[in-house]
Coordinates of C-alpha atoms in Angstrom, one line a residue:
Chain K
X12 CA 29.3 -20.8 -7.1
X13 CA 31.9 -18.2 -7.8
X14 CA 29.7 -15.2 -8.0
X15 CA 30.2 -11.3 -8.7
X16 CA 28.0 -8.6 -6.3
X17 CA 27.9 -4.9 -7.7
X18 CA 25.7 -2.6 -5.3
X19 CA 26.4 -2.8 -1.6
X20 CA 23.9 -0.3 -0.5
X21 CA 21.6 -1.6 2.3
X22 CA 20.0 -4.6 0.2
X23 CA 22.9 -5.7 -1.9
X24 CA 25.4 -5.5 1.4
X25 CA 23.6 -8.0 3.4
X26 CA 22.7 -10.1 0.8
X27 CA 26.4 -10.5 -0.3
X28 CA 26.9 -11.5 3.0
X29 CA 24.6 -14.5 3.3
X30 CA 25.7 -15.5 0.0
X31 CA 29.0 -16.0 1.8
X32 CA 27.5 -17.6 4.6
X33 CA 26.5 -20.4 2.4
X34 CA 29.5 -20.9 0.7
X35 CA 29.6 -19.2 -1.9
X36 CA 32.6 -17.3 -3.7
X37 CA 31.8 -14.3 -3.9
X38 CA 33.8 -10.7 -5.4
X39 CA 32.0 -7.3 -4.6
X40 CA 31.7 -3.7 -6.0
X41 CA 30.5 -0.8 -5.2
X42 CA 31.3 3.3 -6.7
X43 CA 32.0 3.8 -2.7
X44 CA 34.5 1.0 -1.6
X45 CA 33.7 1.9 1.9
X46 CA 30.7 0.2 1.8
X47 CA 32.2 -3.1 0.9
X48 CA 33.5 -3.5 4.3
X49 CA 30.7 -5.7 5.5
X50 CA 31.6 -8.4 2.8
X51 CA 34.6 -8.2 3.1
X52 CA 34.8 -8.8 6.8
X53 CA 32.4 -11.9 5.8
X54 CA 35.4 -13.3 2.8
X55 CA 34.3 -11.6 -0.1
X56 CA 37.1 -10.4 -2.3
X57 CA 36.8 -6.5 -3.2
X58 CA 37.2 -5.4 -6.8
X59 CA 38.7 -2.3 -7.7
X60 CA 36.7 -2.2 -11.6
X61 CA 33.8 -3.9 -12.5
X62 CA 35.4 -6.0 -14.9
X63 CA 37.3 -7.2 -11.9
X64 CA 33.9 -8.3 -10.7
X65 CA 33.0 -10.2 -13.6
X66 CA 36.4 -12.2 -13.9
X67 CA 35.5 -15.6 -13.4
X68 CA 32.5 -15.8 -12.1
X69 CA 29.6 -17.5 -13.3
X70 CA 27.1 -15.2 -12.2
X71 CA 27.2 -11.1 -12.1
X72 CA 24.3 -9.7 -9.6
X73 CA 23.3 -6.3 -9.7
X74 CA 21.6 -4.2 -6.7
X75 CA 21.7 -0.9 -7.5
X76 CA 18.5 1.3 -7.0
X77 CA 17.1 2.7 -10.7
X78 CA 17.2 1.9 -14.8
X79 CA 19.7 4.4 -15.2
X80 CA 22.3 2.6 -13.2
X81 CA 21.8 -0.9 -14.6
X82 CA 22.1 0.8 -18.0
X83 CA 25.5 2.6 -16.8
X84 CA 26.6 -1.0 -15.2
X85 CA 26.4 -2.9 -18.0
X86 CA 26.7 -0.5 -21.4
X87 CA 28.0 2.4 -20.4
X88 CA 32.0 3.4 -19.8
X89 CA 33.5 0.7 -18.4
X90 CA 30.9 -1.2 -17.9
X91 CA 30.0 -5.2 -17.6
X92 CA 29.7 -5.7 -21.4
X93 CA 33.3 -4.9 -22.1
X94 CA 34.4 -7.6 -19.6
X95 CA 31.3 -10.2 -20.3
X96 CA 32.6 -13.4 -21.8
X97 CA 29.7 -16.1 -23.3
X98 CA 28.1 -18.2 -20.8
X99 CA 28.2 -15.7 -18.0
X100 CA 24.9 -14.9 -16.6
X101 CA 23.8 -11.3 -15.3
X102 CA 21.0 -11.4 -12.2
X103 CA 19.9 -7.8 -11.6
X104 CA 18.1 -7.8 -8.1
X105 CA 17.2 -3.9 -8.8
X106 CA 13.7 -2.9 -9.5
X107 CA 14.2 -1.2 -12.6
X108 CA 11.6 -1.1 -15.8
X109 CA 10.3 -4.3 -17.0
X110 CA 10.4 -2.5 -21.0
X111 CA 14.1 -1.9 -20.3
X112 CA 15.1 -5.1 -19.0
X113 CA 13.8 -6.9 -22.0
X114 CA 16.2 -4.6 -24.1
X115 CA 19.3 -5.5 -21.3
X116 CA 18.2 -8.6 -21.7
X117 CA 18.1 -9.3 -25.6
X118 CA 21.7 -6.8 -25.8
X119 CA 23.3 -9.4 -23.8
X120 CA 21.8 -12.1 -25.3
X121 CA 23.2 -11.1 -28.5
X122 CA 26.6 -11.3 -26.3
X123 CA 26.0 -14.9 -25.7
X124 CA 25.3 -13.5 -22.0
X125 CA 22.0 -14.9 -20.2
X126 CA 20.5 -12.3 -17.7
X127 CA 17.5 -13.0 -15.5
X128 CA 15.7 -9.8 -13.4
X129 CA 15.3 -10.8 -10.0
X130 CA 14.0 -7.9 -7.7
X131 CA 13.3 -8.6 -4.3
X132 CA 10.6 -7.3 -1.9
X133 CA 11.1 -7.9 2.1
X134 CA 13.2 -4.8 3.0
X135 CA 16.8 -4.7 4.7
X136 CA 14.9 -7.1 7.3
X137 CA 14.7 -9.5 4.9
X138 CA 17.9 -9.1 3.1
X139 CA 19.4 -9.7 6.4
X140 CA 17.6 -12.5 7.4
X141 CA 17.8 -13.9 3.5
X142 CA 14.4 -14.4 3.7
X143 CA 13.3 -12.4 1.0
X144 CA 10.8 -12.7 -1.3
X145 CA 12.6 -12.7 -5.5
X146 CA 10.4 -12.7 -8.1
X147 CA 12.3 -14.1 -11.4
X148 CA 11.5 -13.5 -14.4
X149 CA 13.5 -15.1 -17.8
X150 CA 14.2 -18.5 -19.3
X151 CA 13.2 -21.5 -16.8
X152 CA 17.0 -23.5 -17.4
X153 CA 18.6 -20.1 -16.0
X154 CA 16.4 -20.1 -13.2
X155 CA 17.2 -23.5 -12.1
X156 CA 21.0 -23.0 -12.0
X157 CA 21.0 -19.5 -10.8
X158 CA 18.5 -21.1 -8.1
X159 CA 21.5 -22.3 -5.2
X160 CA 22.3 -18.2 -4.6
X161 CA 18.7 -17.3 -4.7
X162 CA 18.1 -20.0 -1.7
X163 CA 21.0 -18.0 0.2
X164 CA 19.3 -14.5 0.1
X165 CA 15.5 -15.2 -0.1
X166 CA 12.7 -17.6 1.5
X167 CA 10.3 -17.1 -1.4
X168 CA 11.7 -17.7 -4.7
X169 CA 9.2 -17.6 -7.8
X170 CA 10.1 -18.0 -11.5
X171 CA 7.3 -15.9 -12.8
X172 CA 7.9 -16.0 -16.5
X173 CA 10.1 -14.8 -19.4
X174 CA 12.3 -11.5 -19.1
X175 CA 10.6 -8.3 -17.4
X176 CA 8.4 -10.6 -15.8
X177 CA 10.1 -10.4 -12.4
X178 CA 10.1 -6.5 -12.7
X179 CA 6.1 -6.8 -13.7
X180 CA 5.5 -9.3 -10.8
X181 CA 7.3 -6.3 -8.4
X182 CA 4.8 -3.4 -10.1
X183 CA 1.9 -5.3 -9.5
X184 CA 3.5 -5.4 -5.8
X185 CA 4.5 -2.3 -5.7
X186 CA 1.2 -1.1 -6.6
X187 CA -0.7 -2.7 -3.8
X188 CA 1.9 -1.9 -1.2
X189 CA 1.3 2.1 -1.8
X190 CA -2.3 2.0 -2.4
X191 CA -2.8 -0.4 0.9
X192 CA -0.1 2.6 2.3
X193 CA -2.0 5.1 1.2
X194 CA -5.3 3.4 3.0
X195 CA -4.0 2.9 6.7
X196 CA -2.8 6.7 6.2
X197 CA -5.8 8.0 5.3
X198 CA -7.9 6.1 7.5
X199 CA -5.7 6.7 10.2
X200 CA -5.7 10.5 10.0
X201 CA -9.5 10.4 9.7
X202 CA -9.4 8.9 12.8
X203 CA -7.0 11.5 14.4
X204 CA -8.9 14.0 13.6
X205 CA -12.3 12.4 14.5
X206 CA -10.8 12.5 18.2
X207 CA -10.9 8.4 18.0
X208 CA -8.3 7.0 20.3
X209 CA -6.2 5.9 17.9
X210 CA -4.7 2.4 19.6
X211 CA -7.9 1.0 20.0
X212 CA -9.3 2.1 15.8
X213 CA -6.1 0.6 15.2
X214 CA -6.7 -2.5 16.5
X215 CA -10.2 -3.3 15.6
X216 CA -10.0 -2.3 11.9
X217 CA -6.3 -4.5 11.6
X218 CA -8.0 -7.6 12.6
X219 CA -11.0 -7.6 10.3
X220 CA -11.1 -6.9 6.7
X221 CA -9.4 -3.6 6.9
X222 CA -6.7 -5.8 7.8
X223 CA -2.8 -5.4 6.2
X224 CA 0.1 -6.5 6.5
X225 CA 1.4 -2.6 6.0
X226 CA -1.6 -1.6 8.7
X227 CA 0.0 -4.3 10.7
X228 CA 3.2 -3.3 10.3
X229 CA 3.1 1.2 9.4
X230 CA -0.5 1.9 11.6
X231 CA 2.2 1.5 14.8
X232 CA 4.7 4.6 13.3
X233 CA 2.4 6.2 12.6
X234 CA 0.7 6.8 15.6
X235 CA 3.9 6.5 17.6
X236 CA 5.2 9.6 15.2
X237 CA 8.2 6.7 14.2
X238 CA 9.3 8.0 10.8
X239 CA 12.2 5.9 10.4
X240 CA 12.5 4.2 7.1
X241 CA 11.6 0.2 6.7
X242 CA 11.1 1.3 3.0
X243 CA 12.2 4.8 2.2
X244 CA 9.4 7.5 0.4
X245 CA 12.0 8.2 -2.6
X246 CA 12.5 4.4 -3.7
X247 CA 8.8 3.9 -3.2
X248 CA 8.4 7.1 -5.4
X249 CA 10.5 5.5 -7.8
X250 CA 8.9 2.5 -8.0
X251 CA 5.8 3.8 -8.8
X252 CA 6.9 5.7 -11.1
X253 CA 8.5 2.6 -13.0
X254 CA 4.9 0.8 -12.1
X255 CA 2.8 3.5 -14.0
X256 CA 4.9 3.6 -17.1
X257 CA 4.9 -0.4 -17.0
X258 CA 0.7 0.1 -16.6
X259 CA 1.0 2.7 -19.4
X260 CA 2.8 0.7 -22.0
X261 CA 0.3 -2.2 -21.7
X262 CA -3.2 0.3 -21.2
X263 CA -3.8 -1.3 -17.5
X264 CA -5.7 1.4 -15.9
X265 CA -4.2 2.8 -13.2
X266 CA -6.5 5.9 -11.4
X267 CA -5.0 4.5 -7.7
X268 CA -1.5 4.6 -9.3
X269 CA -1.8 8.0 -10.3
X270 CA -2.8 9.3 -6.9
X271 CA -0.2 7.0 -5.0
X272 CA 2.3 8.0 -7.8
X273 CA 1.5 12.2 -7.5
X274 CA 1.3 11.7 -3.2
X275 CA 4.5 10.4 -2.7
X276 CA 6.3 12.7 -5.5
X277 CA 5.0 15.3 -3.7
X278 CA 5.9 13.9 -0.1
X279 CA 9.8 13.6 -1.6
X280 CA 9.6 17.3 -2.7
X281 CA 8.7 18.4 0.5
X282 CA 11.5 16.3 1.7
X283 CA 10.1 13.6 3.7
X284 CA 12.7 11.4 0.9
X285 CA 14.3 9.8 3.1
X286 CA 11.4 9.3 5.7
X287 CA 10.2 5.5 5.6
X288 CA 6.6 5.3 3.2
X289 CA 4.7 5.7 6.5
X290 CA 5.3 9.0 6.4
X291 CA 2.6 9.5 4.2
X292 CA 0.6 9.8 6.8
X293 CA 3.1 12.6 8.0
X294 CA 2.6 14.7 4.1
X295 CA -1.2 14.4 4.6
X296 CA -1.2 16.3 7.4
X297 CA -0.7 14.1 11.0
X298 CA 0.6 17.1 12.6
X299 CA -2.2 19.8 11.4
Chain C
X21 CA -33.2 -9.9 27.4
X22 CA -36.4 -8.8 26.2
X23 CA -35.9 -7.5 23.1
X24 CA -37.4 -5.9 19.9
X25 CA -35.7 -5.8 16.1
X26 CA -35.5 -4.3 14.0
X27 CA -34.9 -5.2 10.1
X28 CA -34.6 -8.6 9.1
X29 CA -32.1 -8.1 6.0
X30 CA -29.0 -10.2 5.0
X31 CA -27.4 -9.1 8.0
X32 CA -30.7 -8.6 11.2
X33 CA -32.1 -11.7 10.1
X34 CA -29.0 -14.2 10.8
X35 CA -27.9 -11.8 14.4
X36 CA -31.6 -12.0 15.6
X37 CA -31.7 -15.8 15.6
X38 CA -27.8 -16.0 17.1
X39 CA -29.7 -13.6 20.1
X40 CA -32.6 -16.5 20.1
X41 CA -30.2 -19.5 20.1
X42 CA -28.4 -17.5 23.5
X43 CA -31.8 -17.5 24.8
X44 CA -33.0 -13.7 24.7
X45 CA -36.3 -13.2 24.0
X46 CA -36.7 -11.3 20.6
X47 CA -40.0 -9.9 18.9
X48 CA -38.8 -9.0 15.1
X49 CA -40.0 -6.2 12.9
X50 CA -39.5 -5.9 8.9
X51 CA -41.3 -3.8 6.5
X52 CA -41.4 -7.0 4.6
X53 CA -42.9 -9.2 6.6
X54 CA -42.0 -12.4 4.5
X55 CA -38.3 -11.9 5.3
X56 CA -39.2 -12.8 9.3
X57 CA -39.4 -16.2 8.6
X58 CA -35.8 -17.5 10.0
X59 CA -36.3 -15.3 13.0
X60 CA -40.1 -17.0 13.4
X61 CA -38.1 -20.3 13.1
X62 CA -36.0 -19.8 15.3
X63 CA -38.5 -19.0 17.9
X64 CA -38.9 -15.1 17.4
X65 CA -42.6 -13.0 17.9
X66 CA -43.2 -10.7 15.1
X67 CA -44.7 -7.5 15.0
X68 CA -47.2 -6.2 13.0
X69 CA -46.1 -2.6 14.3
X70 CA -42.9 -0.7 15.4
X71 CA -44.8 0.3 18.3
X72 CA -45.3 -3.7 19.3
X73 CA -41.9 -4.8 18.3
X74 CA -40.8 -2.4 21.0
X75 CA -43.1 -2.8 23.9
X76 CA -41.8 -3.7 26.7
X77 CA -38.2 -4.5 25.3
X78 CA -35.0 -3.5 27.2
X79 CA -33.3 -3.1 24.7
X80 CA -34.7 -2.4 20.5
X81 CA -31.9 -3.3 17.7
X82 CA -32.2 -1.5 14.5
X83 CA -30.3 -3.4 11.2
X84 CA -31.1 -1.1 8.1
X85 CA -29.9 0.2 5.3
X86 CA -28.7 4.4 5.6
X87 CA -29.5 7.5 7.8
X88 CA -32.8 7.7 6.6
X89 CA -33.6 4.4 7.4
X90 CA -32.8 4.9 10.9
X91 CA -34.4 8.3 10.9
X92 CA -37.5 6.9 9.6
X93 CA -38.1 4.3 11.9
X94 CA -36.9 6.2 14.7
X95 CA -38.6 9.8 13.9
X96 CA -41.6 9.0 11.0
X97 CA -44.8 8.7 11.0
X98 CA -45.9 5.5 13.2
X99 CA -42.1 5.7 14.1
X100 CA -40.6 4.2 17.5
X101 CA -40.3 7.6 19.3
X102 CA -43.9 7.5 19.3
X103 CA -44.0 4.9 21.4
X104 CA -40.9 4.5 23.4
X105 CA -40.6 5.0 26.6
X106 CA -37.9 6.3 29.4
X107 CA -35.4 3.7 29.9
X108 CA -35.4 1.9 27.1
X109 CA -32.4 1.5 24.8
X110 CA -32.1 1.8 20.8
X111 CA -29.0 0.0 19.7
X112 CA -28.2 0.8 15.7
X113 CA -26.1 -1.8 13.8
X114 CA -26.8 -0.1 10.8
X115 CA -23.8 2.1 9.2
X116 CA -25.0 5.3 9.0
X117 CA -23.8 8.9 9.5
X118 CA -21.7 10.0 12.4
X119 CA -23.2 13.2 12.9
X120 CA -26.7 12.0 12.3
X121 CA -26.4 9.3 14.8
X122 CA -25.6 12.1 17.5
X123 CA -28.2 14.4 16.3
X124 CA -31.0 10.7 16.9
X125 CA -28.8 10.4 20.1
X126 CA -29.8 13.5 21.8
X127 CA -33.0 13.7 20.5
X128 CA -34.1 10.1 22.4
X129 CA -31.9 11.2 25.6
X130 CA -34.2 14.2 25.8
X131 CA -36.9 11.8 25.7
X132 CA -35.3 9.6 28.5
X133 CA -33.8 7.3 26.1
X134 CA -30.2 6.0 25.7
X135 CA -29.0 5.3 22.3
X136 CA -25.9 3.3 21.5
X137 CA -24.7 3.3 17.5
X138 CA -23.2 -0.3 17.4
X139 CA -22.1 -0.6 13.1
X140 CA -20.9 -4.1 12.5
X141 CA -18.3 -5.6 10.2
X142 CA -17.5 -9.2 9.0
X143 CA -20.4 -9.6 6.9
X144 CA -23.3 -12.1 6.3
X145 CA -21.1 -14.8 6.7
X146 CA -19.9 -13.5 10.4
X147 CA -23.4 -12.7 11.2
X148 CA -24.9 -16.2 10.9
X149 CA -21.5 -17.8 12.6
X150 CA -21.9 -15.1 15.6
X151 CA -18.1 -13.1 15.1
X152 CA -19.1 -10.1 13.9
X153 CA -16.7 -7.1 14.8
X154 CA -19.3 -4.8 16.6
X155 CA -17.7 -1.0 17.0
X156 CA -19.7 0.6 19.5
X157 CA -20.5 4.4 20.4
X158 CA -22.6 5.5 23.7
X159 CA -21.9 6.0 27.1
X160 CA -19.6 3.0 28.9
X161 CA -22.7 2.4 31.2
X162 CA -25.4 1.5 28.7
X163 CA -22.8 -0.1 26.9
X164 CA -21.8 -2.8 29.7
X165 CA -25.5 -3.2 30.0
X166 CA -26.2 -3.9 26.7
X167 CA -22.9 -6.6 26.2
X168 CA -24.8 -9.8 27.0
X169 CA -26.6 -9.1 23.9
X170 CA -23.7 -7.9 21.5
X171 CA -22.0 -11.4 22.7
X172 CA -24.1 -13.6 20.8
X173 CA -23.9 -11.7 17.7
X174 CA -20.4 -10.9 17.9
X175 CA -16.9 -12.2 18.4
X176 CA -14.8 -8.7 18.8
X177 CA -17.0 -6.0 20.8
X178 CA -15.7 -2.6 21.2
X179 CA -16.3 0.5 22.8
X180 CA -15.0 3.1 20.9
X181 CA -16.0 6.1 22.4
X182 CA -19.3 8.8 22.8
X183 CA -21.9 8.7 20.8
X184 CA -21.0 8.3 16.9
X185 CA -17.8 6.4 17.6
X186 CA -18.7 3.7 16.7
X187 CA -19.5 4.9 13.1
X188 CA -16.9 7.1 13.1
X189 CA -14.6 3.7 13.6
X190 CA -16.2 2.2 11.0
X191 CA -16.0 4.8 8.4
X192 CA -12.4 4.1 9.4
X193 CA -12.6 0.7 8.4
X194 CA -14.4 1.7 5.2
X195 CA -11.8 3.6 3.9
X196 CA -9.4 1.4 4.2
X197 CA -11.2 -1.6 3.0
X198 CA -11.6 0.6 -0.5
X199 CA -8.6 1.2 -0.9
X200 CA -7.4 -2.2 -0.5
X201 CA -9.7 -3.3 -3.1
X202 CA -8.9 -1.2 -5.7
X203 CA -4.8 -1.7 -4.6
X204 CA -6.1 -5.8 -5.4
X205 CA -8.1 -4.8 -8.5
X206 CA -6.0 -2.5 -10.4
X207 CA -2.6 -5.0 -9.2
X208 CA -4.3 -7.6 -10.6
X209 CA -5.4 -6.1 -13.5
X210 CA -2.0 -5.2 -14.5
X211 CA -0.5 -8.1 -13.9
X212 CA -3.5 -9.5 -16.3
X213 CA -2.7 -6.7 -18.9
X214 CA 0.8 -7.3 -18.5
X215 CA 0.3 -11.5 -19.1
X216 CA 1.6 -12.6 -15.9
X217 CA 0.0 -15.6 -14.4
X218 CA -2.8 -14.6 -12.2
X219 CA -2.1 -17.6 -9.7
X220 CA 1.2 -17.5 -9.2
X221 CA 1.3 -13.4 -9.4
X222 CA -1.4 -13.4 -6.6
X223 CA 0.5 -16.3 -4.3
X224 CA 3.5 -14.0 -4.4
X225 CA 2.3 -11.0 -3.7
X226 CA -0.3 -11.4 -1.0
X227 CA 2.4 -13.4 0.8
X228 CA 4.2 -10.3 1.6
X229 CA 4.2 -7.3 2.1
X230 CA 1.3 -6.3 -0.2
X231 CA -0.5 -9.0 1.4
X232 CA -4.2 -8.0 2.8
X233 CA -7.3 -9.3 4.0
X234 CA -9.1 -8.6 0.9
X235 CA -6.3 -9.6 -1.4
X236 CA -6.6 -12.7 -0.4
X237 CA -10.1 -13.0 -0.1
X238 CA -11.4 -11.2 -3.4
X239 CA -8.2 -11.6 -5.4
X240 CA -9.1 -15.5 -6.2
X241 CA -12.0 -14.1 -7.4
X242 CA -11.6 -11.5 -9.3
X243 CA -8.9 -14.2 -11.2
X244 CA -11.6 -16.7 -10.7
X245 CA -14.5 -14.4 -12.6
X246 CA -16.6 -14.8 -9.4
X247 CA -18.6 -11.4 -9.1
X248 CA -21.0 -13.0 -6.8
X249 CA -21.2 -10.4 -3.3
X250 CA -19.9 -11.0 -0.2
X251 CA -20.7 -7.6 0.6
X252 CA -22.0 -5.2 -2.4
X253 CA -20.9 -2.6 -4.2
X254 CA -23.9 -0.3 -3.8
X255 CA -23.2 -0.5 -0.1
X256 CA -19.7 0.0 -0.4
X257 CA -20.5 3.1 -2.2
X258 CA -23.2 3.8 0.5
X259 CA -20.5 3.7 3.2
X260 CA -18.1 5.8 1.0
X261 CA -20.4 8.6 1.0
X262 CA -20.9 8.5 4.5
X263 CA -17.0 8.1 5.3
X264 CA -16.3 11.0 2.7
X265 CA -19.2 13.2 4.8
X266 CA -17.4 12.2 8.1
X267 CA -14.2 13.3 6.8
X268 CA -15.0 16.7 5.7
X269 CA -16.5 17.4 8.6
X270 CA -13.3 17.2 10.6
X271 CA -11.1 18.5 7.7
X272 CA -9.2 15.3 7.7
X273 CA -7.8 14.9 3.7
X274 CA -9.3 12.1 1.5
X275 CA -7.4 12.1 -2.0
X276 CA -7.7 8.3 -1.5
X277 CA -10.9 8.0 -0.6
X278 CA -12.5 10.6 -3.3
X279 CA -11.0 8.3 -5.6
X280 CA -12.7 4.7 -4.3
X281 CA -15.9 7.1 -3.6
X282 CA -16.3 8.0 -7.5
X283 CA -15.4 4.6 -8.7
X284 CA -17.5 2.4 -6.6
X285 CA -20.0 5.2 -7.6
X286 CA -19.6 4.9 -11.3
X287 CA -19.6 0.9 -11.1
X288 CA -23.2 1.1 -9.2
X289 CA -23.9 3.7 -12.3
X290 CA -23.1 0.6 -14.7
X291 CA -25.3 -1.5 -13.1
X292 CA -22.8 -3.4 -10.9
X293 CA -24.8 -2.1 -7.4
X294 CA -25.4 -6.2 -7.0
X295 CA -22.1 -7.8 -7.2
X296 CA -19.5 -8.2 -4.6
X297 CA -16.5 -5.3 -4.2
X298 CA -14.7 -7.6 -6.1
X299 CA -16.5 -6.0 -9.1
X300 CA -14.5 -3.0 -9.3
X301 CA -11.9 -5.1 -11.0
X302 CA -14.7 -6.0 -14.0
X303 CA -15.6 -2.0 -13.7
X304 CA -11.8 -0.6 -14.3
X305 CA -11.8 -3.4 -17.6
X306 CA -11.3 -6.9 -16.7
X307 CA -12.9 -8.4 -20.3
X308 CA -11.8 -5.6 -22.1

C-alpha cells in the first residue's frame, strides 16, 4: 500500500520501519525531521508538510502521544484536512479520547474521509518486533483493507467495534495495567519494609494468583532499583487521565482509577516523568 | 508422621486426607465434628478433645479461620497449651496476623515448643489436588523437619524467613491479589458501561500486558454472571485487615490497599461475604 506515517517518536519510528520491511510505500513526518532518519535509512520518503504526507497515499497513520495533537494534525493550521481528498483513510495509532475520536471521526466523515483509531499496547519492544497488540475500533470494511499494514506492525489485531471503540478497548487496558502497577508496588514495598528478602516474596507471590504479567515483568526493576522506562510515568499519567474521563462520560465507577490516576500525577510532579511506571514503587517511598 | 489437626474447613479437610493418602498418620480435630467425615474416610482418628488430637503427635497442624481462632485453640480454656508438651511442633496454615503469630511463637518456645506459621495459597481447589503454595515462617531447622509433611499438601514450599514470614509473605500476596481484582472488575465494568464486547474486550486485554492471574480466572466470570466463590469475599476482607495491620506496623504506604480494604469491606456489608472475589464487580454496579 502506499502509506503516509506522521509521529516518529519511539512507537511510530519503528513501526514505520516494519511497515517498509513488508513492502509497503511508505512517506514520513515528523515536527523534528531528525527523527525521521530511521525510515529513511529503511526507504521511506521524508515529507517536508503534512500535506506532503497525505499525497497519494491511501492511508494517513497518526502516532503522536495526546488529543491535542491529533486535533492539531488533522484541523488545525496546515493540517491533514486541507490536503485530504475522498476515499483516503486516516488510522490514528495514538491513545487519545475515545469521545474525541468519534468527533475526528464523524468531521472527516463528512469529508468523505474514513478514519479508524487504532492504538497499540506492547511498548517500543513491540513496535520493534511488530508484534504489537492494536485494538481497532470503526466500520468492519475499513478494518479489513487497512488490515495488510496492521499485520506489519502488530501480532494481535482486534476489530473491537465502531469508532472510539479502539480507544475504549485501550482504557479498559490501561486501567488494569496501572491498578495491577500499583499492586506489585505496594506489595512490594510492604515487603521491603517487612525485612522480607525481596527475591524470594517475589517469586512465590508471581507464580500463584498474585501473579502478573507487570509483576513478572516491573517486580525485577523494582528491586533491582532499574528505573528505566519500558512505559514512561507521564504517558501512563496521560492515559489515565483519558481513561477516567472515558469512565466519567459513561458513569463506570472508577475508585481504583482515581487513586492510580492522583499517584502517578503526583509521581510526574515530583519528576519521576520520564521514569518507566515502575517507578511507582520509587514515589511511594522505596528509598525511605 | 504422627500427627494431630486441626480444623477440618474447606481448606484442613481436603490437606489432611492428601497427608493420609502419603501415609502419615493423622488424628483430626473440628469443633464441628460432622465436618471430619472425609478425613475419617480417608483413614483419619478423630478427637473428641484438643488435648487427644495432640497426644503424642510430632507435629499438630492448625487450618482456621483468624487470630483468634489460633489464639483460642492455642491459649483458651481446654486449649492445646494445656496439654502440649516440649518438643512438639504447632504448624499454622491459617492466615492470621504477623505480629500475633510471633507473640503465639514465643509464648510456646518458652514452653519448649517450636512453632512454624505456614499460610497457604491456591485455594480449595489446590488443596484437594495437593499444590498448594505454602509460605512458611520459623527457624530453617524445624522447618526441614517438618517438609515431608508440607510435601503432600503442597506443590511450591517456602521458607520465607523467622517467625511471621510466612504471613508476612502472604499478606504480600493479599495485597496484590486485591488489587488485581478490582483492576479486572472496574476494567471490565467499563468496558461493559462503555458497550464493548465483554469477550473479545477480555481476550485482548488479558493477552498482554494487563494480563493476570485473576483476570483470567474471574474475568470470565464476572462476564459470565458466575458469583459462585472460589475463594470469598469475607475472607478476602479478612486478609485485607490483617495485611492493612501488617503494613502500618512497618510504616510501609497502602493508598492501594485502604482502597480494596473498604470495598471488599462494604461488599461483605451488602451481604456479598459468600460469593467469590469476583463479586466486587456486582458490588461497584454490574446490573445497575
Amino acid at each position: 500500500m502506499k502509506l503516509g506515517f506522521v509521529g516518529m517518536g519511539i512507537m511510530g519510528s519503528p513501526m514505520s520501519v516494519n511497515l517498509l520491511k513488508a513492502g509497503h510505500e511508505v512517506t514520513v513526518w515528523n515536527r523534528t525531521k531528525a527523527k525521521c532518519e530511521a525510515a529513511r535509512e529503511a526507504g521511506a520518503k521524508v515529507a517536508d508538510t503534512l500535506a506532503e504526507a497525505a499525497e497519494g497515499a491511501e492511508v494517513v497513520l497518526l502516532c503522536v502521544s495526546d488529543t491535542p495533537d491529533v486535533e492539531h494534525i488533522l484541523f488545525g493550521e496546515g493540517g491533514l484536512a486541507g490536503s485530504l481528498k475522498p476515499g483516503q483513510t486516516i488510522v490514528d495509532m495514538s491513545t487519545i479520547s475515545p469521545e474525541a475520536t468519534v468527533e475526528f471521526a464523524t468531521k472527516l466523515e463528512a469529508m468523505g474521509v474514513e478514519m479508524l483509531d487504532a492504538p497499540v499496547s506492547g511498548g517500543q519492544k513491540g513496535a520493534t518486533e511488530g508484534t504489537l497488540t492494536i485494538m481497532v475500533g470503526g466500520k468492519a470494511g475499513v478494518f479489513e483493507r487497512v488490515k495488510p499494514a496492521f499485520e506489519a506492525m502488530g501480532g494481535n489485531i482486534v476489530h473491537c467495534g465502531p469508532h472510539g471503540h479502539g480507544q475504549r478497548t485501550k482504557a479498559v487496558n490501561q486501567v488494569i495495567c496501572a491498578l495491577n502497577i500499583l499492586a506489585a508496588a505496594e506489595g512490594l514495598l510492604f515487603a521491603k519494609r517487612a525485612g522480607l528478602d525481596l527475591e524470594t516474596t517475589h517469586r512465590v507471590v508471581s507464580s500463584g494468583a498474585a501473579g502478573s504479567w507487570l509483576l513478572s515483568s516491573l517486580g525485577p526493576c523494582m528491586i533491582g532499583d532499574d528505573w528505566r522506562p519500558g512505559f514512561m510515568v507521564r504517558l501512563q499519567a496521560k492515559d489515565l487521565r483519558i481513561a477516567s474521563q472515558a469512565m466519567e462520560a459513561v458513569g463506570a465507577p472508577s475508585f481504583g482509577t482515581q487513586l492510580t490516576t492522583r499517584l502517578f500525577n503526583e509521581a510526574v510532579m515530583e519528576g519521576l516523568g520520564a521514569d518507566g511506571t515502575q517507578a511507582i514503587a520509587k514515589f511511594l517511598g522505596w528509598y525511605e
